[in-house]
Amino acid sequence: MANHRTGRLAAIALAGALVATGCGADAGSDPAGAVSTETAQSGTSGRGQLDCATGALTASGSSAQANAIAAWANAYQGACPDATIDYQPNGSGAGVQDFINAQTAFAGSDSALSSAEKAEADARCAAGPAIDLPVVGGAVVAAYRVDGVESLVLTPQLLAGIFADAVTRWNAPEIAAANPGVALPDAPIVHFHRSDSSGTTDNFTKYLSATAADAWTFPGGKDWSAPGGQGAKGSDGVANAVASTPNSIGYLELSYARSAGLRSAAIDNGAGPVEATSASAARTISQAEVVGSGHDLVLSLDYATKAPGAYPLVLVTYEIACERGGDPETAQLTKSFLSYVVSDAGQSVLEEIGYVPVEGALLDKVRAAVDAMSV
Amino acid sequence: MGTTPRLDPALATSPDEDASRQVLGPAERRGDQVFRAVSRGAAQLILLLLAAIALFLVWRAFPAFQANTASFLTTTAWFPDQDPPVFGIAALAFGTVLTAAVAMVLAVPVGYGIALFTVFYADRRVGAAAGFITDLLAAVPSIVFGLWGLAVLQPHLGGLGQWLNTYLGAIPLFRNDSGLYTKSILVAGIVLAIMVLPTVSALSREVFVRVPATHVEAALALGATRWEMVRASVLPFARPGMVSAAMLGLGRALGETIAVALVLSAAFDVSWQLSEPGGNTFAANIALKWNEAGPIGLSALIASGLVLFALTLAVNVTARAILARRARFSGGAA
């Protein structure tokens, strides 16, 4: 009850703050802003206060970002008790369709809208375009279980060779050359891929096509297209398969590899091996080129990056929302929630749960896009 | 079955009517009318539902059939959201039938055995307990079977696969060229076998219980052993029911989804080598691809569902046909 009342208070205080600033970047001196920072403090430390809105919001899409949105929704609802965020992780494709059919306020998607989808989504939004906002990053790692091998370096060529069944033994000379001093076993490589459709597969194969085109000749996409290897369902399925199979390797998202206690290979794009961490992956994402127009921030990742300390095998997932229009209350809540998502507080949540935050100039662009959203 | 010989004149005129109505006198009571309407409605509702499902599947599958640039029946790939879309059900149909066949080969004899044991061999109380425990298997959620198959059963089947390869490797079914024995049709088939076991054993037990005691006692009185009695008086009487039990089990094996999706490697290949990683089924493929499928992808999955629907329908019709044919010369047991 008490909690509820402070929420009300915060909401009232916010109303003032909202008038003053779009996203409250420097509302610290504003007394109203200060009150709301204090009362709505759970989950928001760092940048500005939380601009609470009220009502209920439904969204759906990518299951890859389900944990991130759950954490955000939890923190947001804790701070803004009059708001409800409901996210259905029913898959990117279904999420985009739900958004186009105006059943949801925003969609989570592993890939930006295709040109056909963009046209339909623009038509749905009517008052303004539909925009792709890259807010959740991730790192795909090659997790392995080779007993006795503490660290492993793989080049794009080696990754492509292993997953295309061209490099079949752990002690192959190519692998040994990239790992001087490592005692590699004389054993066949067992490799696992995703048996279900997945954005992880899409990004992994895109990376291989971009960096090792001669060794990787299979079509990309969300479905694994190379022969050989074994499929497992979901990132957790791949993690379990690798963990329970000696001399195996599989690609999966960083957070799953961590929680399964698996080692992952450092990747050498040509400028020295880089370990997969949230920080090293964030470096690659923040250098991505924006190819969308206006506030539609579609990214083109530089998989072949040779920047020092940048882990190249990354993915970006988007929230897709209308820039303008729609039901005013829902639009207000969408904007408020996304403002929290792109705040320092929101982005710092990502690292804790194994995702990769968006940083630097790119984050500024995303914030500008969210600020420009209007009813 | 289902006739009460006491009321012959009434039965002769209206064999479809419930005999007890005649005993009560008045031709139609309100209760009868209501009950008949309700039961007729229920029966018609099933037909309506089936027709609606078929219609829905055809309607939603249509865009995929139009968009497909490869042969739907013979292609062994599944890239419906690619441009141009390429997909076909050959690998799915093959894997579905092969996993179900492995399951049936393993489950049917054991299921009959359990049923025979519980009815004719075991002490009444032991038999009842054994039957009860087998039925409990049917209550285990299929995802549990899948996880168990993946985490517990699969690691222990490597030895079986190796043994089959070593001693029966001349037969393509048992050969293994990959050296890997996980995520195979064999594992999935064994998991499925355990899943259909309660269906087969419970239904055939019901049939065995109905074998007239006079037949059994007559055989025993003539000096038949237990096995001779089963062969001479039980099996001929129960055969249609046993076929029906196996067919219902087959239906479950064909349609099982999540356990198979977890266990199989989901490869789009047509390979007879049971113990190698690979294999895929209609239902598992739908479960694996549905979430991230685009518009044509969804439609293509529904098209594959339509084929599974037709396949299960064919299985059931076959079972009925066998039943009807057998019923004529086994004393109208069905």
XYZ file of C-alpha atoms in Angstrom:
709
model
C 0.000 0.000 0.000
C 2.722 2.421 1.045
C 4.600 1.484 -2.072
C 1.577 2.294 -4.158
C 1.243 5.718 -2.596
C 4.860 6.647 -3.220
C 4.324 5.543 -6.801
C 1.446 7.998 -7.107
C 3.608 10.691 -5.628
C 6.321 9.904 -8.104
C 3.870 10.025 -10.951
C 2.633 13.434 -9.879
C 6.159 14.679 -9.469
C 6.951 13.280 -12.864
C 4.212 15.144 -14.581
C 6.150 18.275 -13.739
C 9.431 16.794 -14.787
C 7.987 15.644 -18.078
C 6.982 19.133 -19.024
C 10.446 20.413 -18.214
C 12.504 17.903 -20.170
C 12.025 15.236 -22.734
C 13.961 12.484 -21.095
C 15.247 14.129 -17.988
C 18.928 14.055 -18.782
C 19.861 16.683 -16.250
C 16.852 17.017 -14.026
C 18.983 16.639 -10.923
C 18.635 20.314 -10.055
C 14.894 20.240 -10.528
C 13.226 19.616 -7.154
C 10.403 17.624 -8.734
C 12.908 15.457 -10.515
C 14.797 14.909 -7.303
C 11.688 13.629 -5.555
C 10.963 11.154 -8.264
C 14.539 9.929 -8.335
C 14.288 9.180 -4.665
C 10.928 7.476 -4.685
C 11.384 5.636 -7.940
C 14.901 4.670 -7.185
C 14.755 0.885 -7.426
C 16.663 -0.174 -10.503
C 17.491 3.343 -11.572
C 20.786 4.681 -10.532
C 22.929 6.816 -12.733
C 21.410 8.816 -15.491
C 18.410 10.939 -14.637
C 15.107 9.824 -13.201
C 12.437 7.519 -14.432
C 9.619 9.245 -16.325
C 6.812 7.055 -15.124
C 3.764 6.667 -17.302
C 0.600 4.778 -16.518
C -1.427 2.089 -18.172
C -0.739 -1.280 -19.678
C 1.487 -2.115 -22.592
C 1.680 -5.300 -24.593
C 4.672 -6.226 -26.663
C 5.926 -9.427 -28.216
C 8.742 -10.864 -30.246
C 12.283 -12.143 -29.932
C 12.847 -14.762 -27.299
C 16.541 -13.851 -27.322
C 15.777 -10.592 -25.534
C 13.124 -12.063 -23.253
C 15.404 -12.030 -20.204
C 16.459 -8.439 -20.840
C 12.906 -7.194 -21.208
C 11.793 -9.186 -18.181
C 14.515 -7.528 -16.104
C 13.615 -4.090 -17.471
C 9.881 -4.584 -17.012
C 10.489 -5.735 -13.474
C 12.575 -2.694 -12.614
C 10.233 -0.320 -14.423
C 7.108 -1.685 -12.797
C 8.816 -1.590 -9.428
C 9.425 2.101 -9.892
C 6.132 2.849 -11.638
C 3.405 0.783 -9.966
C 0.687 2.158 -12.234
C 2.289 0.721 -15.321
C 2.184 -2.832 -16.610
C 4.573 -4.137 -19.248
C 3.648 -7.460 -20.758
C 6.135 -9.038 -23.165
C 5.346 -12.290 -24.959
C 8.534 -13.954 -26.243
C 6.786 -15.652 -29.167
C 9.620 -15.194 -31.656
C 10.797 -12.323 -33.831
C 8.681 -13.248 -36.833
C 5.494 -13.487 -34.803
C 6.382 -10.325 -32.885
C 6.778 -8.305 -36.072
C 3.471 -9.665 -37.374
C 1.746 -8.758 -34.086
C 3.176 -5.250 -34.356
C 2.047 -4.864 -37.966
C -1.423 -6.060 -36.978
C -1.487 -3.360 -34.267
C -1.837 -5.928 -31.501
C 1.254 -4.717 -29.671
C 2.883 -1.387 -28.827
C 6.324 -2.532 -29.872
C 8.030 -5.634 -31.166
C 11.319 -7.170 -30.138
C 13.172 -8.581 -33.106
C 16.506 -10.251 -33.792
C 16.693 -8.511 -37.134
C 15.607 -5.113 -38.413
C 12.428 -4.878 -40.454
C 12.792 -6.163 -44.005
C 11.721 -3.731 -46.712
C 8.382 -5.519 -47.137
C 7.798 -5.541 -43.372
C 8.873 -1.901 -43.126
C 6.206 -0.844 -45.611
C 3.523 -2.711 -43.677
C 4.766 -1.419 -40.332
C 4.858 2.170 -41.636
C 1.282 1.731 -42.777
C 0.298 0.519 -39.314
C 1.931 3.486 -37.608
C 0.211 5.922 -39.998
C 1.268 9.131 -38.210
C 4.977 8.450 -38.561
C 7.356 5.738 -39.633
C 8.078 2.554 -37.728
C 11.590 2.730 -36.312
C 14.153 0.062 -35.433
C 15.927 0.805 -32.169
C 19.028 -1.274 -31.449
C 18.937 -1.567 -27.668
C 20.070 -5.088 -26.787
C 23.381 -6.466 -27.924
C 24.721 -9.944 -27.557
C 27.833 -11.942 -28.195
C 27.860 -15.316 -29.886
C 30.625 -17.521 -28.596
C 32.153 -20.756 -29.759
C 31.929 -22.682 -26.508
C 33.939 -25.858 -26.275
C 34.642 -28.748 -24.013
C 38.068 -30.188 -24.586
C 39.376 -31.538 -21.328
C 42.811 -30.120 -20.561
C 42.538 -27.212 -22.990
C 42.283 -24.057 -20.912
C 42.277 -21.547 -23.697
C 41.656 -21.802 -27.385
C 42.086 -19.311 -30.200
C 40.101 -19.675 -33.401
C 40.218 -17.641 -36.583
C 37.171 -17.188 -38.820
C 38.752 -19.701 -41.209
C 39.004 -22.293 -38.454
C 35.454 -21.689 -37.241
C 34.124 -22.079 -40.774
C 36.276 -25.167 -41.304
C 35.092 -26.814 -38.098
C 31.398 -26.134 -38.676
C 31.604 -27.081 -42.357
C 33.234 -30.421 -41.468
C 36.457 -29.476 -43.269
C 38.565 -29.417 -40.098
C 37.646 -32.598 -38.309
C 40.250 -33.266 -35.621
C 41.311 -31.171 -32.670
C 44.993 -31.691 -33.400
C 44.658 -30.599 -37.029
C 47.702 -28.548 -38.059
C 45.535 -25.470 -38.757
C 44.242 -25.413 -35.181
C 47.677 -26.158 -33.767
C 49.152 -23.261 -35.742
C 46.701 -20.820 -34.137
C 47.330 -22.267 -30.680
C 51.072 -22.645 -30.142
C 51.907 -24.368 -26.894
C 48.435 -25.816 -26.376
C 48.263 -29.605 -26.084
C 45.356 -30.456 -28.389
C 43.967 -33.987 -28.181
C 44.054 -36.421 -31.066
C 40.275 -36.667 -31.207
C 37.512 -35.923 -33.693
C 35.681 -32.619 -33.306
C 32.009 -33.007 -32.397
C 30.148 -29.845 -33.319
C 26.683 -28.720 -32.340
C 24.392 -26.198 -34.006
C 20.860 -25.001 -33.299
C 18.135 -27.323 -34.526
C 15.491 -24.608 -34.181
C 15.267 -21.417 -36.209
C 17.295 -18.777 -34.470
C 18.767 -15.311 -34.767
C 21.936 -16.758 -33.238
C 22.366 -19.059 -36.223
C 21.620 -16.141 -38.532
C 24.342 -13.978 -36.981
C 26.843 -16.787 -36.702
C 26.513 -17.743 -40.370
C 26.523 -14.083 -41.422
C 29.798 -13.704 -39.566
C 31.282 -16.743 -41.284
C 30.126 -15.545 -44.712
C 31.588 -12.104 -44.083
C 34.936 -13.226 -42.744
C 35.638 -16.628 -44.291
C 33.734 -16.614 -47.559
C 36.003 -19.183 -49.184
C 35.610 -21.708 -46.370
C 31.933 -21.034 -45.685
C 29.805 -21.426 -48.806
C 26.431 -22.221 -47.291
C 23.418 -19.919 -47.403
C 22.777 -17.831 -44.301
C 19.507 -17.419 -42.482
C 17.897 -18.509 -39.269
C 18.009 -22.195 -40.195
C 21.266 -24.112 -40.134
C 22.116 -25.033 -43.711
C 25.407 -26.908 -43.553
C 25.468 -30.703 -43.563
C 27.072 -32.634 -40.727
C 27.207 -31.881 -37.048
C 24.376 -32.325 -34.605
C 21.452 -30.076 -33.843
C 20.207 -29.155 -30.391
C 17.151 -27.134 -29.460
C 17.780 -23.687 -28.066
C 20.910 -22.059 -26.686
C 20.390 -24.041 -23.490
C 20.198 -27.238 -25.540
C 23.498 -26.473 -27.264
C 25.076 -25.554 -23.918
C 23.983 -28.857 -22.382
C 25.104 -30.830 -25.415
C 28.559 -29.268 -25.357
C 28.855 -29.625 -21.593
C 28.005 -33.317 -21.739
C 30.074 -34.244 -24.809
C 33.868 -34.432 -24.586
C 35.807 -32.847 -27.470
C 32.818 -30.857 -28.623
C 32.189 -27.277 -29.695
C 29.019 -25.313 -30.367
C 27.963 -21.737 -30.952
C 25.633 -20.062 -28.492
C 25.018 -16.822 -26.702
C 27.532 -15.660 -24.142
C 25.128 -15.733 -21.192
C 24.274 -19.399 -21.771
C 27.923 -20.374 -22.070
C 28.624 -18.585 -18.814
C 25.785 -20.137 -16.882
C 26.733 -23.594 -18.142
C 30.327 -22.956 -17.053
C 31.716 -23.510 -20.534
C 34.942 -22.066 -21.865
C 34.661 -20.119 -25.063
C 37.237 -19.598 -27.766
C 38.941 -16.263 -28.271
C 38.489 -15.104 -31.831
C 41.325 -13.735 -33.898
C 40.106 -11.594 -36.761
C 43.668 -10.817 -37.752
C 44.599 -8.345 -35.035
C 45.201 -10.817 -32.233
C 42.818 -13.018 -30.229
C 39.969 -11.325 -28.345
C 38.076 -12.983 -25.511
C 34.299 -12.707 -25.550
C 33.097 -10.371 -22.822
C 30.311 -7.838 -22.640
C 32.905 -5.061 -22.884
C 34.763 -6.451 -25.897
C 31.507 -7.153 -27.728
C 30.156 -3.695 -26.905
C 33.212 -2.232 -28.628
C 32.226 -3.881 -31.922
C 28.564 -2.947 -31.612
C 29.276 0.693 -30.869
C 31.291 0.890 -34.092
C 28.455 -0.439 -36.199
C 27.377 1.706 -39.096
C 23.819 3.056 -39.106
C 22.262 2.237 -42.455
C 18.653 3.221 -41.673
C 17.355 6.690 -42.392
C 16.241 9.255 -39.827
C 15.537 7.687 -36.486
C 15.284 4.233 -38.023
C 18.568 2.942 -36.626
C 19.221 -0.192 -38.641
C 22.800 -1.282 -38.054
C 25.341 -2.883 -40.284
C 27.820 -4.742 -38.095
C 31.452 -4.832 -39.065
C 32.103 -8.540 -38.581
C 35.597 -8.230 -40.019
C 36.606 -5.578 -37.489
C 40.274 -5.498 -36.573
C 39.857 -2.880 -33.862
C 41.958 -3.828 -30.837
C 39.973 -5.528 -28.110
C 36.790 -5.718 -30.183
C 35.109 -9.142 -30.151
C 33.735 -9.473 -33.675
C 31.058 -12.183 -33.364
C 28.197 -10.049 -32.046
C 24.517 -9.587 -32.638
C 22.121 -6.716 -32.121
C 18.434 -7.052 -31.443
C 15.945 -4.277 -31.974
C 12.806 -2.869 -30.479
C 10.471 -1.830 -33.261
C 8.033 0.947 -32.403
C 6.056 3.737 -34.002
C 7.792 7.098 -33.994
C 4.480 8.908 -33.596
C 0.842 8.277 -33.024
C -1.304 5.521 -31.696
C -3.303 5.459 -28.516
C -1.873 8.372 -26.443
C -1.626 6.492 -23.164
C 0.094 3.499 -24.743
C 2.405 5.708 -26.772
C 3.345 7.620 -23.633
C 4.062 4.410 -21.767
C 6.048 2.984 -24.672
C 8.199 6.083 -24.806
C 8.634 6.128 -21.052
C 9.616 2.466 -20.936
C 12.041 2.765 -23.851
C 13.557 5.877 -22.232
C 14.330 3.742 -19.222
C 15.677 0.958 -21.459
C 18.222 3.276 -23.094
C 19.144 5.041 -19.852
C 22.430 4.207 -18.144
C 20.468 2.284 -15.555
C 18.657 0.259 -18.182
C 21.764 -0.503 -20.201
C 23.806 -1.439 -17.144
C 21.245 -4.149 -16.343
C 22.232 -5.865 -19.591
C 25.782 -6.629 -18.617
C 24.711 -8.269 -15.369
C 22.516 -10.774 -17.180
C 24.928 -11.647 -19.973
C 23.802 -9.300 -22.725
C 25.882 -6.562 -24.299
C 24.999 -2.899 -23.790
C 24.936 -0.270 -26.514
C 27.536 2.435 -25.967
C 29.001 5.717 -27.104
C 27.804 7.668 -30.106
C 25.399 4.900 -31.074
C 23.694 5.065 -27.687
C 23.342 8.829 -28.106
C 21.601 8.253 -31.428
C 19.238 5.701 -29.897
C 18.451 8.125 -27.061
C 17.787 10.892 -29.537
C 15.427 8.594 -31.438
C 13.524 7.684 -28.270
C 13.364 11.335 -27.218
C 11.879 12.212 -30.594
C 9.034 9.740 -30.140
C 5.762 11.529 -29.548
C 2.105 10.831 -29.109
C -21.163 -57.229 -28.601
C -23.704 -54.679 -27.471
C -26.834 -56.735 -27.957
C -29.335 -57.722 -25.324
C -31.135 -60.807 -26.569
C -34.169 -60.503 -24.284
C -36.068 -58.007 -26.400
C -35.954 -59.574 -29.805
C -39.071 -58.072 -31.496
C -38.181 -54.515 -30.686
C -34.588 -55.021 -31.726
C -35.612 -56.448 -35.030
C -37.540 -53.331 -35.924
C -35.133 -50.731 -34.580
C -31.662 -52.107 -33.974
C -30.223 -48.652 -33.495
C -32.388 -47.679 -30.587
C -31.356 -48.279 -27.032
C -33.051 -51.473 -25.895
C -33.896 -50.241 -22.417
C -36.313 -47.709 -23.835
C -38.635 -50.524 -24.854
C -38.843 -51.771 -21.291
C -40.126 -48.447 -20.018
C -43.208 -48.500 -22.243
C -43.870 -45.060 -23.721
C -42.188 -44.632 -27.069
C -40.335 -41.379 -26.364
C -39.670 -39.670 -23.119
C -38.264 -36.217 -22.865
C -35.025 -37.524 -21.366
C -34.530 -39.828 -24.305
C -35.106 -37.087 -26.789
C -32.685 -34.766 -25.067
C -30.079 -37.460 -24.660
C -30.341 -38.548 -28.247
C -30.025 -34.982 -29.459
C -27.017 -34.377 -27.261
C -25.198 -37.527 -28.302
C -26.012 -37.036 -31.954
C -24.809 -33.441 -31.684
C -21.570 -34.580 -30.083
C -20.948 -37.081 -32.845
C -21.649 -34.500 -35.514
C -19.466 -31.953 -33.762
C -16.463 -34.248 -34.172
C -17.030 -34.491 -37.891
C -17.486 -30.755 -38.085
C -14.270 -30.167 -36.143
C -12.303 -32.511 -38.370
C -13.644 -30.820 -41.467
C -12.878 -27.402 -40.003
C -9.309 -28.435 -39.173
C -8.758 -29.842 -42.651
C -10.206 -26.713 -44.218
C -8.069 -24.452 -42.041
C -4.923 -26.393 -42.901
C -5.604 -26.335 -46.629
C -6.466 -22.643 -46.558
C -3.386 -21.610 -44.587
C -1.090 -23.982 -46.476
C -2.123 -22.624 -49.852
C 0.271 -19.627 -50.001
C 3.211 -21.943 -49.325
C 2.224 -24.318 -52.107
C 2.060 -21.356 -54.450
C 5.374 -19.864 -53.356
C 7.388 -23.073 -53.286
C 9.908 -23.311 -56.085
C 10.867 -26.922 -55.370
C 8.890 -30.128 -55.306
C 6.910 -30.240 -52.074
C 6.941 -34.008 -51.941
C 10.514 -34.895 -52.881
C 12.694 -32.039 -51.591
C 14.827 -32.731 -48.524
C 15.401 -29.146 -47.412
C 13.427 -26.567 -45.502
C 14.141 -22.945 -46.440
C 10.665 -21.480 -46.931
C 11.664 -17.949 -45.914
C 14.549 -17.830 -48.315
C 14.172 -16.095 -51.647
C 13.109 -18.112 -53.622
C 11.457 -20.442 -51.095
C 12.684 -24.025 -51.243
C 11.137 -26.675 -49.055
C 9.782 -30.185 -49.147
C 8.574 -32.904 -46.838
C 10.580 -35.892 -48.066
C 12.982 -35.937 -45.110
C 10.183 -35.165 -42.649
C 7.911 -37.911 -43.910
C 10.775 -40.385 -43.954
C 11.908 -39.503 -40.427
C 8.372 -39.492 -39.055
C 7.618 -42.949 -40.421
C 11.004 -44.380 -39.458
C 10.958 -43.140 -35.838
C 7.372 -44.334 -35.460
C 8.302 -47.702 -36.979
C 11.215 -48.143 -34.548
C 8.874 -47.231 -31.708
C 6.228 -49.707 -32.821
C 8.695 -52.548 -33.312
C 9.860 -52.063 -29.743
C 6.622 -51.112 -28.021
C 4.012 -53.404 -29.544
C 5.433 -56.796 -28.479
C 6.235 -55.471 -25.014
C 2.810 -53.856 -24.718
C 1.038 -57.094 -25.640
C 3.302 -58.966 -23.270
C 2.439 -56.679 -20.382
C -1.256 -57.029 -21.120
C -1.123 -60.842 -21.400
C 0.881 -61.060 -18.207
C -1.469 -58.847 -16.224
C -4.594 -60.681 -17.403
C -3.617 -64.349 -17.773
C -0.349 -64.971 -15.985
C -0.003 -62.784 -12.952
C -1.697 -63.179 -9.659
C -4.748 -60.909 -9.757
C -3.306 -58.363 -7.357
C 0.137 -58.283 -8.957
C -1.509 -57.976 -12.364
C -3.620 -55.043 -11.285
C -0.593 -53.296 -9.826
C 1.466 -53.894 -12.976
C -1.340 -52.554 -15.136
C -1.703 -49.512 -12.928
C 1.994 -48.740 -13.085
C 2.072 -49.067 -16.867
C -0.879 -46.693 -17.109
C 1.009 -44.193 -14.966
C 3.558 -43.883 -17.769
C 0.832 -42.267 -19.844
C 0.531 -39.471 -17.314
C 4.166 -38.367 -17.600
C 4.380 -35.151 -19.642
C 6.154 -35.671 -22.946
C 8.737 -32.982 -22.241
C 9.887 -35.078 -19.295
C 10.374 -38.015 -21.631
C 12.320 -35.741 -23.959
C 14.618 -34.414 -21.266
C 15.079 -37.872 -19.824
C 15.878 -39.247 -23.272
C 18.404 -36.485 -23.861
C 20.124 -36.440 -20.492
C 19.783 -39.992 -19.195
C 18.967 -42.449 -21.953
C 21.116 -41.081 -24.778
C 24.502 -41.335 -23.019
C 23.760 -44.999 -22.297
C 22.803 -45.926 -25.827
C 26.265 -45.432 -27.338
C 27.142 -48.993 -26.408
C 24.036 -50.389 -28.067
C 24.785 -48.415 -31.228
C 28.364 -49.661 -31.279
C 27.249 -53.239 -30.714
C 24.734 -53.013 -33.545
C 27.380 -51.515 -35.817
C 29.947 -54.185 -34.936
C 27.763 -57.258 -35.254
C 24.931 -56.188 -37.545
C 26.764 -53.491 -39.506
C 26.200 -55.392 -42.728
C 22.578 -54.282 -42.520
C 22.378 -50.586 -43.516
C 19.873 -49.954 -40.746
C 22.458 -50.684 -38.068
C 25.617 -49.402 -39.717
C 27.277 -46.305 -38.325
C 29.918 -44.546 -40.388
C 30.116 -41.377 -38.329
C 31.388 -42.756 -35.025
C 28.715 -40.661 -33.294
C 25.804 -42.363 -31.584
C 23.839 -39.419 -30.196
C 20.774 -37.467 -31.368
C 19.714 -40.371 -33.535
C 16.479 -41.898 -34.748
C 17.280 -44.897 -32.583
C 17.242 -42.779 -29.416
C 14.057 -41.014 -30.487
C 12.449 -44.336 -31.394
C 13.207 -45.798 -27.974
C 11.827 -42.715 -26.201
C 8.704 -42.914 -28.353
C 8.385 -46.624 -27.658
C 8.217 -45.933 -23.944
C 5.664 -43.224 -24.562
C 3.312 -45.405 -26.604
C 3.736 -48.448 -24.377
C 0.892 -47.547 -21.978
C -1.500 -46.944 -24.879
C -0.766 -50.328 -26.416
C -0.803 -52.280 -23.175
C -3.870 -50.618 -21.619
C -6.020 -51.047 -24.716
C -5.003 -54.632 -25.360
C -5.536 -55.424 -21.686
C -9.106 -54.200 -22.035
C -9.583 -56.561 -24.964
C -8.028 -59.550 -23.172
C -10.289 -59.038 -20.178
C -13.267 -59.406 -22.499
C -12.238 -62.787 -23.860
C -15.164 -65.030 -22.785
C -14.207 -67.126 -19.775
C -15.832 -70.113 -21.462
C -13.265 -69.998 -24.294
C -10.397 -69.846 -21.836
C -11.771 -72.570 -19.613
C -12.601 -74.799 -22.557
C -9.036 -74.586 -23.813
C -7.627 -75.316 -20.378
C -10.078 -78.200 -19.874
C -8.843 -79.741 -23.097
C -5.388 -79.878 -21.549
C -3.901 -76.803 -23.232
C -0.972 -75.101 -21.565
C -1.212 -71.394 -20.789
C 0.525 -70.468 -24.024
C -1.628 -72.853 -26.062
C -4.705 -71.394 -24.436
C -3.580 -67.859 -25.303
C -2.878 -68.883 -28.867
C -6.038 -70.884 -29.382
C -8.679 -68.859 -27.632
C -7.347 -65.426 -26.660
C -5.465 -64.161 -29.705
C -8.109 -64.984 -32.337
C -10.761 -63.277 -30.271
C -8.634 -60.268 -29.344
C -6.801 -59.671 -32.606
C -8.928 -56.754 -33.896
C -8.616 -55.008 -30.571
C -4.880 -55.608 -30.516
C -4.519 -54.119 -33.988
C -6.572 -51.162 -32.894
C -4.368 -50.704 -29.814
C -1.233 -50.731 -31.965
C -2.751 -48.243 -34.404
C -3.676 -45.830 -31.648
C -0.124 -46.134 -30.349
C 1.152 -45.457 -33.857
C -0.990 -42.341 -34.014
C 0.655 -41.056 -30.879
C 4.130 -41.934 -32.155
C 3.537 -40.104 -35.435
C 2.310 -36.972 -33.751
C 4.621 -36.715 -30.756
C 6.308 -33.348 -30.786
C 8.437 -31.981 -28.036
C 10.175 -35.156 -26.894
C 11.274 -35.814 -30.462
C 12.243 -32.177 -31.027
C 14.547 -32.353 -28.028
C 16.137 -35.668 -28.883
C 16.585 -35.588 -32.657
C 19.343 -33.696 -34.398
C 16.743 -32.350 -36.826
C 18.714 -32.885 -39.993
C 17.018 -32.764 -43.373
C 18.389 -35.975 -44.737
C 17.072 -39.364 -45.737
C 19.326 -41.882 -44.065
C 18.515 -45.428 -43.042
C 21.326 -45.469 -40.495
C 19.377 -45.500 -37.277
C 22.174 -44.866 -34.815
C 23.770 -41.866 -36.556
C 22.826 -38.307 -35.620
C 20.061 -37.034 -37.836
C 16.411 -37.438 -38.569
C 13.495 -35.105 -38.256
C 9.733 -35.428 -38.001
C 6.758 -33.321 -39.038
C 5.747 -32.433 -35.522
C 9.282 -31.755 -34.279
C 10.019 -29.552 -37.275
C 6.897 -27.485 -36.638
C 7.895 -27.021 -33.005
C 11.447 -26.041 -33.924
C 10.697 -23.634 -36.756
C 7.398 -22.048 -35.745
C 8.658 -19.258 -33.505
C 10.959 -17.586 -35.961
C 9.134 -18.402 -39.178
C 8.101 -15.665 -41.585
C 4.742 -15.632 -43.407
C 5.709 -18.239 -46.013
C 7.528 -20.239 -43.338
C 4.365 -20.445 -41.219
C 2.337 -21.438 -44.218
C 4.899 -24.088 -45.162
C 4.797 -25.527 -41.635
C 1.011 -25.706 -41.841
C 1.371 -27.480 -45.173
C 3.584 -30.056 -43.479
C 0.964 -30.303 -40.729
C -1.611 -31.029 -43.400
C 0.477 -33.972 -44.590
C 0.775 -35.272 -41.021
C -2.986 -34.872 -40.635
C -3.545 -36.924 -43.776
C -1.019 -39.514 -42.608
C -2.681 -40.000 -39.210
C -6.093 -40.076 -40.855
C -4.847 -42.787 -43.203
C -3.472 -44.754 -40.250
C -6.783 -44.561 -38.435
C -8.825 -45.463 -41.503
C -6.543 -48.452 -42.097
C -6.983 -49.543 -38.503
C -10.754 -49.301 -38.826
C -10.705 -51.216 -42.082
C -8.639 -54.000 -40.552
C -10.976 -54.064 -37.596
C -14.074 -54.245 -39.755
C -12.645 -57.029 -41.888
C -11.470 -59.096 -38.925
C -14.675 -58.570 -37.005
C -16.607 -60.575 -39.579
C -14.829 -63.849 -38.864
C -13.860 -63.508 -35.244
C -17.311 -63.549 -33.766
C -18.074 -59.844 -33.886
C -15.604 -59.013 -31.187
C -15.519 -55.318 -31.968
